[in-house]
Short mmCIF file of C-alpha atoms in Angstrom, two decimals:
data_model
loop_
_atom_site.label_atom_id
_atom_site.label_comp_id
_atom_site.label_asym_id
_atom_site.label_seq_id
_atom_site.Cartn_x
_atom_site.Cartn_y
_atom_site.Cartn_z
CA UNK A 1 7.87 92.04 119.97
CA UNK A 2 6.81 94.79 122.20
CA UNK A 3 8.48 96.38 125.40
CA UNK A 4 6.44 98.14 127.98
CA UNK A 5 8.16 98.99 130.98
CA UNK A 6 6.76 99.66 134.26
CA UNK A 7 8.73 102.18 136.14
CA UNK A 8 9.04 101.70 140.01
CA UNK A 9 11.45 104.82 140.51
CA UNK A 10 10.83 105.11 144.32
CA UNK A 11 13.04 101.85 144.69
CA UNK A 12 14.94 102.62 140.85
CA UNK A 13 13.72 99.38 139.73
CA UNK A 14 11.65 98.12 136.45
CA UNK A 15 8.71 95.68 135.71
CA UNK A 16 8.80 94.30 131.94
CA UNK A 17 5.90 93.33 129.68
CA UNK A 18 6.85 91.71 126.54
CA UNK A 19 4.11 90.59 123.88
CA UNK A 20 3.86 89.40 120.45
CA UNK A 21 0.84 91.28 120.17
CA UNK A 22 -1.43 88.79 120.94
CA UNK A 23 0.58 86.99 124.25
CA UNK A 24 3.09 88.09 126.85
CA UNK A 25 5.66 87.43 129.68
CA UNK A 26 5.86 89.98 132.44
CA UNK A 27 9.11 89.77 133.92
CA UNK A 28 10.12 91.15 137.52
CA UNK A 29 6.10 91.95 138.54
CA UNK A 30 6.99 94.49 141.63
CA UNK A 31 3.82 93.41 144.47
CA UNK A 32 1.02 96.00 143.64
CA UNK A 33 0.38 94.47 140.53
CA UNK A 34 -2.66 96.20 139.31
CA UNK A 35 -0.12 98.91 137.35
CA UNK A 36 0.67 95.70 135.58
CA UNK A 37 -2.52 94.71 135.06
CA UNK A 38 -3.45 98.34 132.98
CA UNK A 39 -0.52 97.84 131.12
CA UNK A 40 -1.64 94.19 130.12
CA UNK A 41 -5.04 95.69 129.71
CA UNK A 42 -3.81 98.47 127.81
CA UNK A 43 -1.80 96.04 125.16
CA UNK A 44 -4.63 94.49 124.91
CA UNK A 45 -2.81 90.63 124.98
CA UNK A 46 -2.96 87.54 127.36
CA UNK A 47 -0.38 86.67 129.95
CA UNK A 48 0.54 82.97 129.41
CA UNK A 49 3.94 83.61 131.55
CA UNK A 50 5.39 85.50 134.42
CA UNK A 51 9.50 85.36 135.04
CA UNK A 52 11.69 86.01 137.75
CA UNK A 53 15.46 86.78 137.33
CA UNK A 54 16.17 86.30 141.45
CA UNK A 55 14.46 85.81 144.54
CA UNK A 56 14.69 89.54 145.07
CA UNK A 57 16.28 91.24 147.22
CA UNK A 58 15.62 94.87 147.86
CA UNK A 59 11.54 94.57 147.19
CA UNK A 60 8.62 92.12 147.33
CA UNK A 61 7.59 90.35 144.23
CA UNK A 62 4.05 90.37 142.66
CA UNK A 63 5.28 87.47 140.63
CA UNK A 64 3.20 84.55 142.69
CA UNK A 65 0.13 86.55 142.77
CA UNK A 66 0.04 88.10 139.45
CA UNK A 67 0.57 84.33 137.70
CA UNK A 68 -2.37 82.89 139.50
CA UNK A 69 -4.76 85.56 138.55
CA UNK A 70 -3.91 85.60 135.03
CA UNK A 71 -3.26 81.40 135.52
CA UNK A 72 0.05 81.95 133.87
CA UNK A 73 3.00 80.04 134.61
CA UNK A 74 5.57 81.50 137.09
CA UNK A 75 8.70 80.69 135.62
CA UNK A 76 11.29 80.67 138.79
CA UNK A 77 15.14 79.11 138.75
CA UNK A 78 14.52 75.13 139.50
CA UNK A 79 17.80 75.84 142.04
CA UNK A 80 15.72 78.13 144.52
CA UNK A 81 13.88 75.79 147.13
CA UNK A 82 10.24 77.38 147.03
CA UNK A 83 7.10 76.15 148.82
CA UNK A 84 4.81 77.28 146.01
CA UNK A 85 3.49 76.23 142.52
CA UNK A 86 5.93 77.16 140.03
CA UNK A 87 7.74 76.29 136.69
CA UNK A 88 11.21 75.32 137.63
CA UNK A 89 13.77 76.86 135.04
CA UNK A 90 17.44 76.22 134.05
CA UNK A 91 20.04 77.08 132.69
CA UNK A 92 19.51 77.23 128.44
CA UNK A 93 15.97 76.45 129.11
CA UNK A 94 13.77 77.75 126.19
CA UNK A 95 9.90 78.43 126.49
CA UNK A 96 7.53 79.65 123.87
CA UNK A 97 5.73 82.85 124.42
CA UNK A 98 3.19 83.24 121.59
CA UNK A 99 5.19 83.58 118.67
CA UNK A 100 8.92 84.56 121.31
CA UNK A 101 10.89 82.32 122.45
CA UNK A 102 12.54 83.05 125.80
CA UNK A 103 15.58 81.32 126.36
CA UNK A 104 17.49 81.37 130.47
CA UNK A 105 20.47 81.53 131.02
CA UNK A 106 22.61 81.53 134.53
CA UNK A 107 24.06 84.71 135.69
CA UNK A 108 25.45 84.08 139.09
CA UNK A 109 26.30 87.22 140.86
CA UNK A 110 23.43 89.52 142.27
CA UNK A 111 22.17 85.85 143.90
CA UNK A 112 23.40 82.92 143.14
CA UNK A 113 20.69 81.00 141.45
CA UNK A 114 20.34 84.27 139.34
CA UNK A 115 19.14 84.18 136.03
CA UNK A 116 18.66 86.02 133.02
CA UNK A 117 16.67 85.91 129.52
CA UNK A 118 17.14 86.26 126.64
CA UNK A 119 13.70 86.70 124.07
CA UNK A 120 13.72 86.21 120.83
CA UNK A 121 11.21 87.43 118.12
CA UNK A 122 12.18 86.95 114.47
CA UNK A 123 15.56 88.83 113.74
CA UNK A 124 14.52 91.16 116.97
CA UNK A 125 15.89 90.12 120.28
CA UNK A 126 15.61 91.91 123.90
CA UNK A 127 17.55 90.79 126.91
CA UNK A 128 16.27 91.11 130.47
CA UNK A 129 19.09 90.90 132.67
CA UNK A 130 17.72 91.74 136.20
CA UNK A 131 20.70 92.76 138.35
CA UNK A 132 23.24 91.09 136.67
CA UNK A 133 24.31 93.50 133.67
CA UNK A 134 23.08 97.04 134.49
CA UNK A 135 23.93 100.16 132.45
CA UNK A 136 27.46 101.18 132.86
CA UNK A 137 27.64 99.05 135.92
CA UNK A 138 26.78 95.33 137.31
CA UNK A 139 23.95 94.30 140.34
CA UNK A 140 25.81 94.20 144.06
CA UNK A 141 27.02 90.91 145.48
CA UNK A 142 27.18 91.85 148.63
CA UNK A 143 23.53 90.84 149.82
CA UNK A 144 23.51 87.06 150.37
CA UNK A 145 26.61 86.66 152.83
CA UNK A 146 30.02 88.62 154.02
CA UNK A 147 31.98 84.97 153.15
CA UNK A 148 30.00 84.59 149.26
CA UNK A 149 31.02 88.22 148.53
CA UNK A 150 34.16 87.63 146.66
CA UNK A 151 32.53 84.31 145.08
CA UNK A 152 29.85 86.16 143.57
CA UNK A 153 32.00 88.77 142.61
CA UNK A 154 33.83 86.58 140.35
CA UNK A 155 30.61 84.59 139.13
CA UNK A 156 29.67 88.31 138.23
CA UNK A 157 32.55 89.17 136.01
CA UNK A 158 31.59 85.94 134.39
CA UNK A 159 27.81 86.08 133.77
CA UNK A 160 28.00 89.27 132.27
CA UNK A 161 30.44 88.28 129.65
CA UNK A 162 28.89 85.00 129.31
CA UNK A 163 25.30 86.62 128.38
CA UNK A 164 26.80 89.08 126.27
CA UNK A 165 28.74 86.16 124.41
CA UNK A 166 25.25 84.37 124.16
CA UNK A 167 23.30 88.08 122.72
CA UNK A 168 23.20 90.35 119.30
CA UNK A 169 25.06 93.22 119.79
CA UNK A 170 22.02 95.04 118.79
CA UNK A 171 19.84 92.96 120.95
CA UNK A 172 17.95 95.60 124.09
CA UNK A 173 19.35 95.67 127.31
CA UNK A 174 16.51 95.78 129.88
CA UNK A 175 17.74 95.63 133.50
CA UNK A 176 15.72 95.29 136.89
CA UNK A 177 17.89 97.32 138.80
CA UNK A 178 19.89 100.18 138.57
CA UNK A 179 17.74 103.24 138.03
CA UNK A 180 18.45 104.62 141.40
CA UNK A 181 18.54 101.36 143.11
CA UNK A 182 20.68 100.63 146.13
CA UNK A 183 21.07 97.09 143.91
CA UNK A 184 23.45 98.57 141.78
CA UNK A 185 27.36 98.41 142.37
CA UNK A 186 27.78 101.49 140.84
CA UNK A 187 25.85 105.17 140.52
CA UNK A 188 23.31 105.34 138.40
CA UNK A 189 24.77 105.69 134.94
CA UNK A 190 21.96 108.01 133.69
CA UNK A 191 21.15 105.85 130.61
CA UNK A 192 17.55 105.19 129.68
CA UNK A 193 17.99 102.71 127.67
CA UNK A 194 21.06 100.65 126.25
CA UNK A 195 21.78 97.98 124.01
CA UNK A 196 24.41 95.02 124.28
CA UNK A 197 26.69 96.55 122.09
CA UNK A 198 27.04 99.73 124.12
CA UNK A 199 27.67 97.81 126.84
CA UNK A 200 30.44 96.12 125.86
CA UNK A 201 31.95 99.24 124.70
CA UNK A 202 30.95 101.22 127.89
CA UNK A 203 30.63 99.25 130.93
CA UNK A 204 33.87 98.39 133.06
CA UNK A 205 32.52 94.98 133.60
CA UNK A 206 33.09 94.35 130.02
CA UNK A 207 35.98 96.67 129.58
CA UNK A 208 38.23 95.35 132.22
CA UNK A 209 40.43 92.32 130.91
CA UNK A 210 41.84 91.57 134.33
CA UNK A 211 39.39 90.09 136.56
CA UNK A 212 41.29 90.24 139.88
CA UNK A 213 41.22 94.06 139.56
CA UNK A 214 37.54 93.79 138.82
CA UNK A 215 36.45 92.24 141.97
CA UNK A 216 38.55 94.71 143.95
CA UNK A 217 37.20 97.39 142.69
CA UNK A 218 33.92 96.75 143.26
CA UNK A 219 34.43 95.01 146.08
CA UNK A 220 36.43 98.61 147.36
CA UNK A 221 33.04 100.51 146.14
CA UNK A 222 30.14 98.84 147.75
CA UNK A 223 28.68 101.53 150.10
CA UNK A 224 25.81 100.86 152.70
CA UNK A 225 22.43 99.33 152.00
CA UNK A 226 19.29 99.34 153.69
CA UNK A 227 18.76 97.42 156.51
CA UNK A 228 15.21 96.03 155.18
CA UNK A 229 16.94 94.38 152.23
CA UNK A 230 17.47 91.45 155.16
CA UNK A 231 13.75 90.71 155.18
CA UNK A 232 12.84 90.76 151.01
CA UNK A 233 14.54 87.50 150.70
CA UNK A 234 12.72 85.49 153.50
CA UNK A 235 9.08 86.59 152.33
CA UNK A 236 9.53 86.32 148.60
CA UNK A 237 10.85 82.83 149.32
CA UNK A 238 8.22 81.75 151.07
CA UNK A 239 5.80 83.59 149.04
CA UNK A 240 4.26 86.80 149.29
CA UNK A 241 0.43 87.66 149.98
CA UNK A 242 -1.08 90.77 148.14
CA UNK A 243 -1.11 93.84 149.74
CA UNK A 244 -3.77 95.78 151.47
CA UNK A 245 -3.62 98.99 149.64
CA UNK A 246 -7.04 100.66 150.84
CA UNK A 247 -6.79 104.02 153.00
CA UNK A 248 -7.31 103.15 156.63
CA UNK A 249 -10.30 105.56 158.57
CA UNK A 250 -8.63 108.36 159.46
CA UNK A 251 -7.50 108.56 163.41
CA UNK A 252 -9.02 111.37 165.88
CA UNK A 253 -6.67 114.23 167.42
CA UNK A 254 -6.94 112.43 170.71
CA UNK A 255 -5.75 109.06 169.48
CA UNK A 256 -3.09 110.32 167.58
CA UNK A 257 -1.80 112.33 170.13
CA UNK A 258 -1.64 109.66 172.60
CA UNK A 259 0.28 107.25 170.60
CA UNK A 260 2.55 110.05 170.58
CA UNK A 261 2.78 110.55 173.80
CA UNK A 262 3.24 106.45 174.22
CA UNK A 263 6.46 107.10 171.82
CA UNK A 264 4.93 105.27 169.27
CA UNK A 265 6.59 106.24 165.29
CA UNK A 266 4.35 108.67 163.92
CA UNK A 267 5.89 109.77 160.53
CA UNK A 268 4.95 113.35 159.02
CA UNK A 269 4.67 113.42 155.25
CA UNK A 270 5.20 116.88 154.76
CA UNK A 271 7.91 118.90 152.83
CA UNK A 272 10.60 119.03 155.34
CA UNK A 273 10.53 122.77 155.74
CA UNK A 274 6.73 122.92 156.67
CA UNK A 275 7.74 120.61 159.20
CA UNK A 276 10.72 122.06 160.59
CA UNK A 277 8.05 125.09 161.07
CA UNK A 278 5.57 123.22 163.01
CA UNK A 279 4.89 119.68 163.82
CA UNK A 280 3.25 117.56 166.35
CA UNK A 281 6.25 116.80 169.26
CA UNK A 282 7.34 113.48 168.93
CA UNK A 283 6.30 112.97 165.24
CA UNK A 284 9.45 112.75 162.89
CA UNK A 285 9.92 113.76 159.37
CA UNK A 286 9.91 111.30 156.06
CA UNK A 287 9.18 113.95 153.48
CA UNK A 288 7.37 112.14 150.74
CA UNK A 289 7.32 113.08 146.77
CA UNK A 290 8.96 113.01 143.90
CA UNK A 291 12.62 112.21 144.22
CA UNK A 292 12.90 111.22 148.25
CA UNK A 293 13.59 107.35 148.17
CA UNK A 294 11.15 107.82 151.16
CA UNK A 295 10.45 104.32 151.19
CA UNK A 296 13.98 103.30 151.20
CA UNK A 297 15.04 105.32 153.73
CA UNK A 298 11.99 104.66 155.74
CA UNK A 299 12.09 100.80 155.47
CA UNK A 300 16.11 101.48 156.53
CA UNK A 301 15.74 103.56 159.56
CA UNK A 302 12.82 103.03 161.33
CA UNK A 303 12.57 99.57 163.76
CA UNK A 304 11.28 97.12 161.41
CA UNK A 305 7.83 95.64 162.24
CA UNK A 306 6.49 98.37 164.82
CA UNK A 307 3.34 100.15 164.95
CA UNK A 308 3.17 102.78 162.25
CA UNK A 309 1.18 106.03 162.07
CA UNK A 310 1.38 107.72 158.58
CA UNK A 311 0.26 111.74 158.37
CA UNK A 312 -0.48 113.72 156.33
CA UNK A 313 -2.59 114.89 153.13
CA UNK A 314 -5.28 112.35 151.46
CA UNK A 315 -3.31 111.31 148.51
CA UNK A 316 0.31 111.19 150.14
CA UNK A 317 -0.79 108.85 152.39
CA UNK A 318 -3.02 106.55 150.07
CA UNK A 319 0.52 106.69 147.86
CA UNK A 320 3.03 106.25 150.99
CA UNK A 321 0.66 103.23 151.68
CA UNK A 322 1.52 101.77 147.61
CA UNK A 323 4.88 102.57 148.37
CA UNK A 324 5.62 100.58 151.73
CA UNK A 325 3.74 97.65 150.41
CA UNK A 326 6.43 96.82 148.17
CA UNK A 327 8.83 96.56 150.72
CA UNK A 328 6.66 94.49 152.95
CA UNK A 329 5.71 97.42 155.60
CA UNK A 330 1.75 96.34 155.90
CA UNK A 331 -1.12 98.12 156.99
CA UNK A 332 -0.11 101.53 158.71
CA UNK A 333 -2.81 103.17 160.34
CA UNK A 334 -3.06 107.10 159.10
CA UNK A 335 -4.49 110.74 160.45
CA UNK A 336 -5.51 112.74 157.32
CA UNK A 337 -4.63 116.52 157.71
CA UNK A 338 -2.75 119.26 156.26
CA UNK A 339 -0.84 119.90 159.57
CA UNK A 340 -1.00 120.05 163.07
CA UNK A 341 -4.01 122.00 163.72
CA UNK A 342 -5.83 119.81 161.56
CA UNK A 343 -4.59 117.02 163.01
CA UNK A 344 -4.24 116.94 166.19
CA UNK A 345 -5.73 120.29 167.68
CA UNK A 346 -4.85 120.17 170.87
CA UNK A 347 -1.52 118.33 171.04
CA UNK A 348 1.53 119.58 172.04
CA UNK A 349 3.88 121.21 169.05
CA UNK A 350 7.51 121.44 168.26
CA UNK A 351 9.76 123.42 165.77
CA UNK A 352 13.15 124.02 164.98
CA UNK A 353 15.05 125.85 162.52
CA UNK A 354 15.95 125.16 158.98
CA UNK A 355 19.16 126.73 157.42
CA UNK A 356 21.82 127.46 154.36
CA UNK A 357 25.34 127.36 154.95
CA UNK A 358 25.37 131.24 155.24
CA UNK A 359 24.45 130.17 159.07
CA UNK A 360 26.08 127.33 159.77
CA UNK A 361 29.20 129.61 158.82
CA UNK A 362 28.41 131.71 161.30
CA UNK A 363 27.30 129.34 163.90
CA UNK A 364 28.40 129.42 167.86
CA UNK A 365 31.80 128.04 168.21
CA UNK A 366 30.62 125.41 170.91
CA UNK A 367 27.93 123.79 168.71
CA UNK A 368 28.84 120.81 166.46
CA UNK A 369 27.88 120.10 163.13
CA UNK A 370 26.91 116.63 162.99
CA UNK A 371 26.82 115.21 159.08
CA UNK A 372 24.59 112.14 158.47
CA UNK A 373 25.64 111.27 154.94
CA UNK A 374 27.38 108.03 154.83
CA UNK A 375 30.69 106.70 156.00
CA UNK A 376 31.99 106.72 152.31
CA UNK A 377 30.57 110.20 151.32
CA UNK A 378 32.26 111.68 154.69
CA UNK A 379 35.26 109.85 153.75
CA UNK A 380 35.56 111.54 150.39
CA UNK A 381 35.15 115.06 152.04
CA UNK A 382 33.53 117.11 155.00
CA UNK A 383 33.19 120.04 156.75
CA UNK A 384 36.33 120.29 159.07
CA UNK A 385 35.65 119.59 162.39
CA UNK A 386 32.36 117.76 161.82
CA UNK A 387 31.38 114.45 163.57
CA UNK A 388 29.78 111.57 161.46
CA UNK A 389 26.80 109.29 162.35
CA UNK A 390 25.52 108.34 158.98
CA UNK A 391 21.27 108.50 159.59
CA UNK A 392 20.89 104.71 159.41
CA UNK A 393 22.75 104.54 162.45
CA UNK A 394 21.45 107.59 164.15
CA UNK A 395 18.79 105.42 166.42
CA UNK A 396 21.53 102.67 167.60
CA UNK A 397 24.23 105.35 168.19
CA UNK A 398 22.23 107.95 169.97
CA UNK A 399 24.63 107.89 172.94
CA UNK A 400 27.47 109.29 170.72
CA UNK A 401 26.07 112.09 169.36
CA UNK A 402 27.94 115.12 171.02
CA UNK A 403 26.14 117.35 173.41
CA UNK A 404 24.83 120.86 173.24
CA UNK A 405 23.32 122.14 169.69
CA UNK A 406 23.81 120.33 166.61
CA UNK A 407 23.70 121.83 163.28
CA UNK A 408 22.43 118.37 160.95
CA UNK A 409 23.50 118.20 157.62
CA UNK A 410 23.71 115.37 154.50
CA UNK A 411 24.35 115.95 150.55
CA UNK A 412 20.87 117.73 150.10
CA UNK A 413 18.73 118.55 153.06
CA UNK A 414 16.47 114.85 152.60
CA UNK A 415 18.75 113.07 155.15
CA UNK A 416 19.39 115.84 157.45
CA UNK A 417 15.86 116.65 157.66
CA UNK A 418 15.36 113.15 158.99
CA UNK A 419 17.82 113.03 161.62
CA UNK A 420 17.02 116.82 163.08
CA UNK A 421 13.45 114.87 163.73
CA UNK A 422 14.85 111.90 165.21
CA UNK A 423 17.57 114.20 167.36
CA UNK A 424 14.47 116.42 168.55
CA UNK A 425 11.93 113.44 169.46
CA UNK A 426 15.00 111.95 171.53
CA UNK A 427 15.11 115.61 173.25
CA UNK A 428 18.04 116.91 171.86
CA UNK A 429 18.33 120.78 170.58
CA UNK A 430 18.89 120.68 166.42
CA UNK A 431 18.89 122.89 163.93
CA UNK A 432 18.32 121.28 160.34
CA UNK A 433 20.61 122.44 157.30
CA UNK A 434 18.30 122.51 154.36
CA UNK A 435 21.49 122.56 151.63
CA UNK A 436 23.22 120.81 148.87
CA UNK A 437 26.75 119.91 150.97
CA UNK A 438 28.08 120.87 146.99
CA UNK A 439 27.68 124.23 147.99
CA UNK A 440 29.05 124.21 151.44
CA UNK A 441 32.98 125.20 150.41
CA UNK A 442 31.55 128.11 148.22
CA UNK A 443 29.51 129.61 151.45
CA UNK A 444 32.71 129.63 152.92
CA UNK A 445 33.24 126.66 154.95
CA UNK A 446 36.65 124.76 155.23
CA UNK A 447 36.48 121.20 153.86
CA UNK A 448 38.51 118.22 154.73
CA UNK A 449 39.19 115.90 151.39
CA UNK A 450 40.89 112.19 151.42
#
């Protein structure tokens, strides 16, 4: 048995191939299946099976599509009420795959048809667990309902043990979440990789013998997720179509600049500092690369299903485009340029400046420092004196922003950068702070701590 995993990290999630060689189940297909199709290519086997450990919620699922083009069977839990062609699978349900067998088993929690599996392949054995054990931590159970919460919380502290009762302590742990995803309960824990056995030696779902403290606790640490999440559910139930992943023609300056001036979401690739230098006025700033959770914090900000103009360079757009897909955001039109010049030529321009803490130290007593980070993050500590509006709130809480200059600041400058663009395209007079908040108390700025 062989493991190839597909790494989504913009949404810190993970597709699985597993083969004998020869045949293989791809479990947890994310929607722009063609990286899974190199990898099945690149193995070199045939896909008799394609498995799904939830109807998911933080991303849309190639699963449907990728089964009938490789007319394999799409193994989904016979409790979720599906309109499509599928292979309904239980609880201790077993199904050969080539020479593995892969065995489900319930793992309320995450969802509450949630399953997991368990493959086996001679004295070898992998689990996939999706977002019910995770490394060092468990999936969220906060996603289907305020009143299930506690419910799944408990069914949570039970699946885990239950699937670890049912594994090798040496068998692979292979998780869908938790790699950065907002599906996890818990921070990332770092890990790479894991087995069963370090599990149950590290992770406090294992490690705590009294239950009621469990679901407190991570009841207590559930922060905010993104707003999207509401809509993964709802298509991925009723079956997703493929996506559309070809660059749109390029708009002209004058188009571009009159959707702007319509107040219609134009959203600047750039890094965040070339923007804060010069960008088209009304345009606002989703820095994409490397490290952003642009699509997260895209898909959780902006209004969802309006007109969408995407700008910027060639391949950050044609990527940006990959990226959206798998969180349902569909066709986005797109003006390809390096900046505003190239752009949009004869458009009207903003700036605004970008900081360190050096000047936010020495800022103008009757400016505020507004901090975007979450409530919880605020909570822990902040700059004294500073006002919170965590950035997925900004838009609906405009009218309590306080007036005169604002100095914007999150944990690293991502956030910050975000909200100075929304602040400016709603007219207000911002200057972004470009700094790890780590730092702030160093530069010499008092911090309140709970």
């Amino acid at each position: 048995m062989e493991v190839v995993t597909i790494e989504t990290p913009q949404l810190g999630d993970r597709t699985y191939l597993v083969h004998d060689g020869e045949v293989g189940v791809v479990i947890d297909p994310q929607r722009d299946t063609d990286r899974v199709d190199k990898a099945i290519a690149d193995a070199g086997v045939r896909i008799t099976h394609v498995a799904e450990t939830h109807i998911h919620n933080d991303y849309v699922t190639g699963g449907l599509q990728l089964a009938r083009d490789h007319n394999a069977a799409y193994l989904v839990s016979a409790e979720d009420n599906v309109p499509y062609e599928r292979q309904p699978i239980s609880d201790g349900d077993t199904v050969q795959v080539g020479r593995m067998a892969l065995k489900a088993v319930a793992t309320p929690g995450h969802t509450h048809h949630h399953l997991s599996y368990i493959v086996t392949d001679g004295d070898r054995q992998a689990v996939f667990s999706g977002g019910s054990l995770l490394y060092g931590s468990v999936g969220r159970t906060d996603l289907v309902s305020e009143e299930d919460t506690v419910p799944l919380t408990h069914h949570q502290y039970a699946s885990v043990r239950r699937l670890v009762e049912e594994s090798g302590s040496d068998a692979g742990l292979y998780p869908t979440h938790g790699f950065g995803s907002f599906c996890s309960s818990g921070p990332a824990s770092g890990a790479e990789s894991s087995t069963i056995g370090e599990q149950l030696a590290e992770n406090h779902a294992l490690t705590d013998p009294d239950e009621e403290h469990f679901v407190r606790e991570l009841i207590h640490n559930l922060t905010a997720y993104p707003s999207y999440y509401a809509h993964m559910a709802p298509i991925n139930l009723a079956g997703p179509t493929p996506p559309d992943l070809e660059l749109p023609g390029s708009l002209d300056g004058d188009e571009l600049a009159a959707r702007l001036e319509r107040g219609e979401w134009v959203v600047d690739l750039r890094n965040r500092i070339a923007f804060a230098g010069n960008h088209l006025s009304g345009s606002v700033s989703f820095e994409y690369g490397d490290g952003t959770q642009f699509t997260a914090f895209l898909g959780w900000v902006l209004p969802w299903n309006e007109k969408l103009t995407l700008v910027g360079e060639r391949q950050d757009v044609e990527d940006a485009i990959r990226d959206l897909s798998r969180i349902g955001i569909d066709n986005p039109d797109a003006a390809i340029g390096a900046g505003p010049a190239e752009l949009a030529p004869r458009a009207a321009t903003s700036s605004y400046e970008s900081v360190g803490w050096t000047e936010v130290l020495g800022r103008p007593q009757e400016d505020s420092v507004l901090d975007v980070r979450r409530t919880d993050e605020f909570e822990e500590s902040h700059i004294e004196g500073a006002v919170n509006i965590p950035l997925h709130e900004l838009l609906r809480r405009m009218g309590e922003v306080p007036a005169g200059r604002l100095w914007v600041h999150c944990g690293s400058g991502y956030r910050s950068a975000v909200a100075a663009s929304l602040l400016q395209r709603a007219g207000r007079d911002v200057v972004h702070v470009d700094a790890n908040f780590h730092r702030a108390e160093k530069a010499g700025l008092a911090l309140v701590r709970h």
